[in-house]
Short mmCIF file of C-alpha atoms and ligand atoms in Angstrom, two decimals:
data_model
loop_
_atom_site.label_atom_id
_atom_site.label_comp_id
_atom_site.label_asym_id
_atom_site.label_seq_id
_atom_site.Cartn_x
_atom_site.Cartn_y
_atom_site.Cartn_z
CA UNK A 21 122.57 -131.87 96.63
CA UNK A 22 123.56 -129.34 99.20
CA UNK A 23 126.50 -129.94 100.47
CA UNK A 24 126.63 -128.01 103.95
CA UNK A 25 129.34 -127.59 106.80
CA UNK A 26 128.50 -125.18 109.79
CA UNK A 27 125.39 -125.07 111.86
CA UNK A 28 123.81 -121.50 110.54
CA UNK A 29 123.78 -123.20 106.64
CA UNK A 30 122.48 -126.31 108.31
CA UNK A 31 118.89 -124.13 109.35
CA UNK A 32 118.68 -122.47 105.96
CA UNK A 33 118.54 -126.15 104.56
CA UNK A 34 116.12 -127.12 106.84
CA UNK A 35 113.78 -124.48 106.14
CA UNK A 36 114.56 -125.33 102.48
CA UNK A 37 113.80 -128.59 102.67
CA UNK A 38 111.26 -129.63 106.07
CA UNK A 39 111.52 -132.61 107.45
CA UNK A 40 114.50 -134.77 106.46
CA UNK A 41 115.12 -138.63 106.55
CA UNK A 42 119.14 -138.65 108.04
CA UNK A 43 121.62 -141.00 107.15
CA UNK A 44 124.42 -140.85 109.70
CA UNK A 45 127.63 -142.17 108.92
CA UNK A 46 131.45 -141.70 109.02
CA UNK A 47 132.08 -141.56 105.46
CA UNK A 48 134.09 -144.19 103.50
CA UNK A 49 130.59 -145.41 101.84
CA UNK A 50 130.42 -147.76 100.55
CA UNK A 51 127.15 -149.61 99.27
CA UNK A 52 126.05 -151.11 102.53
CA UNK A 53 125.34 -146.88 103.77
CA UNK A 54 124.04 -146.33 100.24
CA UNK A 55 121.20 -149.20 100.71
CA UNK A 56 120.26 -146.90 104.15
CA UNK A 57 119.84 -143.79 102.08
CA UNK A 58 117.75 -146.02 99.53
CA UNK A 59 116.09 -147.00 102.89
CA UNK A 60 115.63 -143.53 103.90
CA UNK A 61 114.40 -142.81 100.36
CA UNK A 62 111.36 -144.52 101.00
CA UNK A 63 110.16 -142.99 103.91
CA UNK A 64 109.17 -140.32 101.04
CA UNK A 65 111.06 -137.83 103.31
CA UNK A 66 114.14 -135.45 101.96
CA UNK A 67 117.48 -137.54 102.25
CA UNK A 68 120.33 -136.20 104.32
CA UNK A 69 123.31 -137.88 105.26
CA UNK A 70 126.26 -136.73 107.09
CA UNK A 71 129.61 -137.80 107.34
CA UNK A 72 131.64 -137.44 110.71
CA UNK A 73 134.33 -139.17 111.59
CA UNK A 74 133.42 -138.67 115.43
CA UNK A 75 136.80 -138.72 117.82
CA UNK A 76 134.62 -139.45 120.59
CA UNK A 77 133.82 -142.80 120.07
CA UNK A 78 137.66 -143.81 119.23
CA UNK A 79 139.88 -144.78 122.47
CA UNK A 80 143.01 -143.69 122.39
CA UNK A 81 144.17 -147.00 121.64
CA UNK A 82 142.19 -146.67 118.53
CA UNK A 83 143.58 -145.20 115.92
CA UNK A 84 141.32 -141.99 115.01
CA UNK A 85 143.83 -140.65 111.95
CA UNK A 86 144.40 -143.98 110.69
CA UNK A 87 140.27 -144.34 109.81
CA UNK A 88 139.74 -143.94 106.25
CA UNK A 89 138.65 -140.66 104.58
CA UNK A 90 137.58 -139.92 101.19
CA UNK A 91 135.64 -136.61 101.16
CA UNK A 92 135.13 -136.41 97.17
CA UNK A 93 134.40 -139.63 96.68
CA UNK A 94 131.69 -139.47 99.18
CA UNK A 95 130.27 -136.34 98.03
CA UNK A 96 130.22 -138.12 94.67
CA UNK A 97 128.37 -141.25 95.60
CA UNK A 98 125.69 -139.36 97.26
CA UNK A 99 124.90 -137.05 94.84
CA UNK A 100 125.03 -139.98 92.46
CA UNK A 101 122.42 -142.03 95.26
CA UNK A 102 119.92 -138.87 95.18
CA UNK A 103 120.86 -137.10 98.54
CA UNK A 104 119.46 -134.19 99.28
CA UNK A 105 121.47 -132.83 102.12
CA UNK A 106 125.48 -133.46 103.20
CA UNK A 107 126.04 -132.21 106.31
CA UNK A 108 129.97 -132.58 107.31
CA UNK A 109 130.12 -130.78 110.20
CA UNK A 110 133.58 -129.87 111.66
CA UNK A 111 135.36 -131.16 114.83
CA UNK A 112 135.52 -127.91 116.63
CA UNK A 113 131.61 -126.73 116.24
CA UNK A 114 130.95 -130.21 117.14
CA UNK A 115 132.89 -130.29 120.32
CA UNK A 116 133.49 -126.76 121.69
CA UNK A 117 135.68 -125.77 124.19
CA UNK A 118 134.03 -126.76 127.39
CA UNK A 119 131.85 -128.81 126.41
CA UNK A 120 131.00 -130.74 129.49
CA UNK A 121 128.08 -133.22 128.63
CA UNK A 122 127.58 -136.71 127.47
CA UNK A 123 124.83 -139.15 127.26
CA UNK A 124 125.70 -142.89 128.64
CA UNK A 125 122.79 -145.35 128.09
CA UNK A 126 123.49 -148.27 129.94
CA UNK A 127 121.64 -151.70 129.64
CA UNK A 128 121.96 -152.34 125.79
CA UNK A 129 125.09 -150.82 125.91
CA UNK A 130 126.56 -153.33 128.41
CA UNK A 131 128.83 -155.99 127.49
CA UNK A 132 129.96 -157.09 123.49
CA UNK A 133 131.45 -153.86 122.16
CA UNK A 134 130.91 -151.92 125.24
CA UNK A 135 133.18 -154.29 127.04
CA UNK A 136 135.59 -153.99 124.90
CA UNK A 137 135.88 -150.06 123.45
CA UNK A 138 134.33 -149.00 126.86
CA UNK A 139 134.00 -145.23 125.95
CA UNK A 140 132.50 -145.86 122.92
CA UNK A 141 128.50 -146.11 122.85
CA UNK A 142 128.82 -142.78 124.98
CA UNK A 143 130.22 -141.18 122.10
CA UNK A 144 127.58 -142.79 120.05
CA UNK A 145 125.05 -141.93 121.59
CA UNK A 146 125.94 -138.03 122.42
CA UNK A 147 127.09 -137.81 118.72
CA UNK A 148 123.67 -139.42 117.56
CA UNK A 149 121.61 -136.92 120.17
CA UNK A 150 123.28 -133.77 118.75
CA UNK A 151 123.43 -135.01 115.51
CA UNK A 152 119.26 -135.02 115.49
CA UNK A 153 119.13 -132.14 117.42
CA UNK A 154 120.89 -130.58 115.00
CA UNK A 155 119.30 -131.56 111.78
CA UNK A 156 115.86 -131.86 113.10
CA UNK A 157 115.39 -135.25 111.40
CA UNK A 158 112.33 -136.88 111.68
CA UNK A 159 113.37 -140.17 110.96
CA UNK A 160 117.48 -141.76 110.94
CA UNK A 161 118.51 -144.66 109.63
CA UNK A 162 120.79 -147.13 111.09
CA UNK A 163 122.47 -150.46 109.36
CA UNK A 164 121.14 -154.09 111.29
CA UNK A 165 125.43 -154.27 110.52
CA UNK A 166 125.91 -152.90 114.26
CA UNK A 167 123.43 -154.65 115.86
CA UNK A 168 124.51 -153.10 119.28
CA UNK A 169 124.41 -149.87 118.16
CA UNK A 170 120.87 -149.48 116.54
CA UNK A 171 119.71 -151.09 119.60
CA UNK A 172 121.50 -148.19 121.91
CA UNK A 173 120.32 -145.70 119.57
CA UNK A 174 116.86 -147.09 120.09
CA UNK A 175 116.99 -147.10 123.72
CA UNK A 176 118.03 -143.73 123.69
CA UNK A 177 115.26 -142.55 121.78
CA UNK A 178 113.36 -144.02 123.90
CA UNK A 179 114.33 -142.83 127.01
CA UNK A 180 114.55 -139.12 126.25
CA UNK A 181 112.01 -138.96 124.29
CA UNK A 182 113.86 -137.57 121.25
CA UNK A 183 110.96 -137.18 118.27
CA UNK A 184 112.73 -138.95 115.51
CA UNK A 185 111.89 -142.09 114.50
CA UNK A 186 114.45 -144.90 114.09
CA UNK A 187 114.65 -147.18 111.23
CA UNK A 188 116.82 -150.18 110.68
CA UNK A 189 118.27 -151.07 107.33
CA UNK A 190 119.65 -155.09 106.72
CA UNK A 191 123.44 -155.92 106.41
CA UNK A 192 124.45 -155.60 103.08
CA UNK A 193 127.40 -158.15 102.18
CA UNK A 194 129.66 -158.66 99.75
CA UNK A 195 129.56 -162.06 96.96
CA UNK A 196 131.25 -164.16 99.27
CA UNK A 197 129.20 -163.61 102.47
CA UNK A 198 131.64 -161.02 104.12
CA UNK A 199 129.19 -158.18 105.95
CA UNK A 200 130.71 -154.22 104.09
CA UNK A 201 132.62 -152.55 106.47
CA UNK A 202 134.88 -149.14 105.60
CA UNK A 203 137.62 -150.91 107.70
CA UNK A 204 137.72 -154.09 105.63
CA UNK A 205 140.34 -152.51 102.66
CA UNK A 206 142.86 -153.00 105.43
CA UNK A 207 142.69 -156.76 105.24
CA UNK A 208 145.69 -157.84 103.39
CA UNK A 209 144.58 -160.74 100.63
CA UNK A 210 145.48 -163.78 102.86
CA UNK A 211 142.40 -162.31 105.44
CA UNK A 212 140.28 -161.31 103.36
CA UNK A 213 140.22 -164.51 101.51
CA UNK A 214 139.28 -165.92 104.77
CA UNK A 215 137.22 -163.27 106.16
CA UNK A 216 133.75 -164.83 104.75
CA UNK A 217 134.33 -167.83 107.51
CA UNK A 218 133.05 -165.30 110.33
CA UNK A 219 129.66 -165.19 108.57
CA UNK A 220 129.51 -169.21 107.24
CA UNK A 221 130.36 -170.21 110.89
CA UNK A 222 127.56 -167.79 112.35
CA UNK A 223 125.32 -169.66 109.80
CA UNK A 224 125.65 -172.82 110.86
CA UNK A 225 125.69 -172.33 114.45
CA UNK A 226 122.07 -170.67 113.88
CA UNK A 227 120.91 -173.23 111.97
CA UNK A 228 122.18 -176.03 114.17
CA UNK A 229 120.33 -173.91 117.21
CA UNK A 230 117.39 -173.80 115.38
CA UNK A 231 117.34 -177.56 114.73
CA UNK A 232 117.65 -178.08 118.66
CA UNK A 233 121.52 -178.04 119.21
CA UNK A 234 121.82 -176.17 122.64
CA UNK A 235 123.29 -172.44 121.71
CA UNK A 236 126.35 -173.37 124.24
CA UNK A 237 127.54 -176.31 122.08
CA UNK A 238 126.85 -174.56 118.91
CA UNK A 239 128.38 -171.78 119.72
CA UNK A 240 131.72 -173.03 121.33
CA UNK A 241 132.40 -175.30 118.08
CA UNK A 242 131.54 -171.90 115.64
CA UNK A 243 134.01 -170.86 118.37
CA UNK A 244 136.75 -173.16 118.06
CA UNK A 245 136.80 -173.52 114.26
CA UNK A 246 137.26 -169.95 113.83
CA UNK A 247 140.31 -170.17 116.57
CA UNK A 248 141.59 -172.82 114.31
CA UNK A 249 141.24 -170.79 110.94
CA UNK A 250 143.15 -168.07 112.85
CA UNK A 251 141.07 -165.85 113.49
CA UNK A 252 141.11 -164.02 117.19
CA UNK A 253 137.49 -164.33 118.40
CA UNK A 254 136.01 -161.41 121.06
CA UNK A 255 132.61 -162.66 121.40
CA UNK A 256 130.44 -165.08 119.72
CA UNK A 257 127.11 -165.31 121.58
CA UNK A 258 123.60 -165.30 121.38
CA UNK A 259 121.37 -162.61 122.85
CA UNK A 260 117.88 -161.07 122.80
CA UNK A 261 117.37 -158.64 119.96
CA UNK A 262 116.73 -155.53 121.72
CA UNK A 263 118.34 -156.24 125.66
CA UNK A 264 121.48 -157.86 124.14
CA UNK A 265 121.24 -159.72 127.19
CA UNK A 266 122.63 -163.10 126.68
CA UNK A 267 120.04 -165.85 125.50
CA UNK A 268 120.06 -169.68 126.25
CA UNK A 269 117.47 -170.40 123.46
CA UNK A 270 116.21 -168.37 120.34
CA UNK A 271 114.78 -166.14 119.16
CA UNK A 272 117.62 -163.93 119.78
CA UNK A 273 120.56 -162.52 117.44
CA UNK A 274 124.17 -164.00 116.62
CA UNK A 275 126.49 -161.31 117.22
CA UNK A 276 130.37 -161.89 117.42
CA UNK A 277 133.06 -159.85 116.93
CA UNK A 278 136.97 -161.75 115.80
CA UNK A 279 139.96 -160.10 115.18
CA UNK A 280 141.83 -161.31 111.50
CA UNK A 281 144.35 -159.64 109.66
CA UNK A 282 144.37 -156.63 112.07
CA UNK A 283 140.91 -155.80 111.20
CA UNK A 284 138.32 -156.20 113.65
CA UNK A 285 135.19 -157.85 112.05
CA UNK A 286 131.88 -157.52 113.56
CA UNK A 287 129.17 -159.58 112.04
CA UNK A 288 125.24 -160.72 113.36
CA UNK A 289 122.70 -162.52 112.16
CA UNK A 290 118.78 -163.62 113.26
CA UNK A 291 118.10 -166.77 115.06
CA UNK A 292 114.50 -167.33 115.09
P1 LIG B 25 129.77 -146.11 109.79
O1 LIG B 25 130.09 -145.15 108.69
O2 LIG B 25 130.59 -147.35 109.78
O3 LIG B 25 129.68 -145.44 111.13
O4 LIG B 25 128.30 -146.64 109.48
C1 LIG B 25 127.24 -145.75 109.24
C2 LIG B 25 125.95 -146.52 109.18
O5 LIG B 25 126.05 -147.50 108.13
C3 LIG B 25 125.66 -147.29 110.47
O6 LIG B 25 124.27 -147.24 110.74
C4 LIG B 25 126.10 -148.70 110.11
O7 LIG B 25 125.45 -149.69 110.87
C5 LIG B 25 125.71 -148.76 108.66
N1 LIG B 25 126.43 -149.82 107.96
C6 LIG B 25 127.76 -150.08 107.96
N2 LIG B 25 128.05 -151.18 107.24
C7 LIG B 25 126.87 -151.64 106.76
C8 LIG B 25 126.49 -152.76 105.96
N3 LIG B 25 127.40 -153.63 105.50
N4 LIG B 25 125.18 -152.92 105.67
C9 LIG B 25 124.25 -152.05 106.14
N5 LIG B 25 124.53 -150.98 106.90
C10 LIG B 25 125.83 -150.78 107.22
#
């Protein structure tokens, strides 16, 4: 695997390798990125990954030193999942002085998380754009796990035009249900025994939607007995796939967001 981490070693890799399948993630992997890479695998393209912990999408409520890092242990479970490229670039060559551009993509990115981390899908989205740019990928590779996100990446795409092709990987979970998230180790025991609830009550709300409760109903009792397990619920709502415009009916997605132990857990699933 190369392992590469400024720009001018990043075009001697692509000329090694051609046109690369890319991976992008903030590190902390754990086996929900390696099933994208698996997914990326498949395209029959050259695997790259990269690993950036991007400050741009953090508020400063947020706390950007407190997200987990684990640089060898990455490296090692890459290499070990056939990887063909690591590209950690650094803050600084990311970001230079004076940088002075951003892209916002509105309509997908409205609402859900964008109401509540409202910088964040703009430093998605100009982190995505450069990160493309700047590997040349043909195809990326995004996790169904951020259902918002894939959908504003999409968008993007779309609208400028970028020529890489954008792939979407399912939500790997753990035994119990629980969807993997790198943020999840800082649920003390107590939460995480309880963490599994978010996904059981999505469950059931879909399926009593699909057997013709209305979504409002459904939705405000998934609601109410996660309140009453203690968990802090954003958003619990259902919404068309690709708009994430709120839906009355299906088909649409499940996507809800609940705060529990500290940890915010974001979690979606399909209706329809
Ligand atoms: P992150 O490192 O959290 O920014 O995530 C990098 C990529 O991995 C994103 O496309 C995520 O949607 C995806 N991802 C995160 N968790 C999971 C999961 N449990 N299953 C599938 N993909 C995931």
């Amino acid at each position: 695997m190369l392992i590469v981490r400024d720009l001018e070693d990043l075009r001697a890799a692509r000329v090694k390798l051609g046109p690369l399948a890319l991976v992008p993630t903030m590190g902390a992997l754990h086996d929900g990125h390696i099933s994208l890479l698996a997914a990326a695998r498949e395209t029959g393209l050259p695997v790259a990954a990269s690993i950036f912990v991007n400050p741009l999408q953090f508020s400063p409520k947020e706390d950007l030193s407190r997200y987990p890092r684990d640089e060898t242990g990455d490296l090692a479970r890459l290499e070990a999942a056939g990887c063909d490229l690591a590209w950690l670039p650094q803050v600084e060559a990311m970001y230079p002085l004076g940088r002075a551009t951003s892209i916002e993509v509105l309509g997908p990115s409205e609402g859900w998380e964008g109401a509540a981390r409202p910088e964040h899908f703009r430093g998605v989205a100009t982190v995505c754009a450069k990160l493309f740019n700047q590997t040349g990928a043909a195809v990326a590779v995004f996790g169904e796990k951020d259902w918002q996100q894939y959908q504003v990446i999409r968008r993007m795409v779309a609208d400028l035009d970028l020529p890489v092709r954008i792939i979407g990987g399912p939500t790997v979970r753990e035994s119990d249900g629980l969807a993997m998230s790198s943020r999840n180790r800082f649920m003390d025991e107590a939460s995480r025994a309880l963490a599994p609830l978010l996904h059981h009550a999505m469950q059931s709300a879909g399926t009593a939607i699909l057997r013709g409760t209305q979504a409002a109903a459904a939705l405000e009792a998934a609601q109410a007995g996660l309140t009453a397990a203690g968990f802090a619920v954003d958003y619990l709502a259902l919404v068309e796939a690709a708009t994430l415009r709120e839906a009355a009916a299906p088909p649409g997605r499940l996507i809800a967001a609940a705060k529990l132990g500290g940890v915010r857990l974001l979690d979606n699933i399909k209706v329809g």
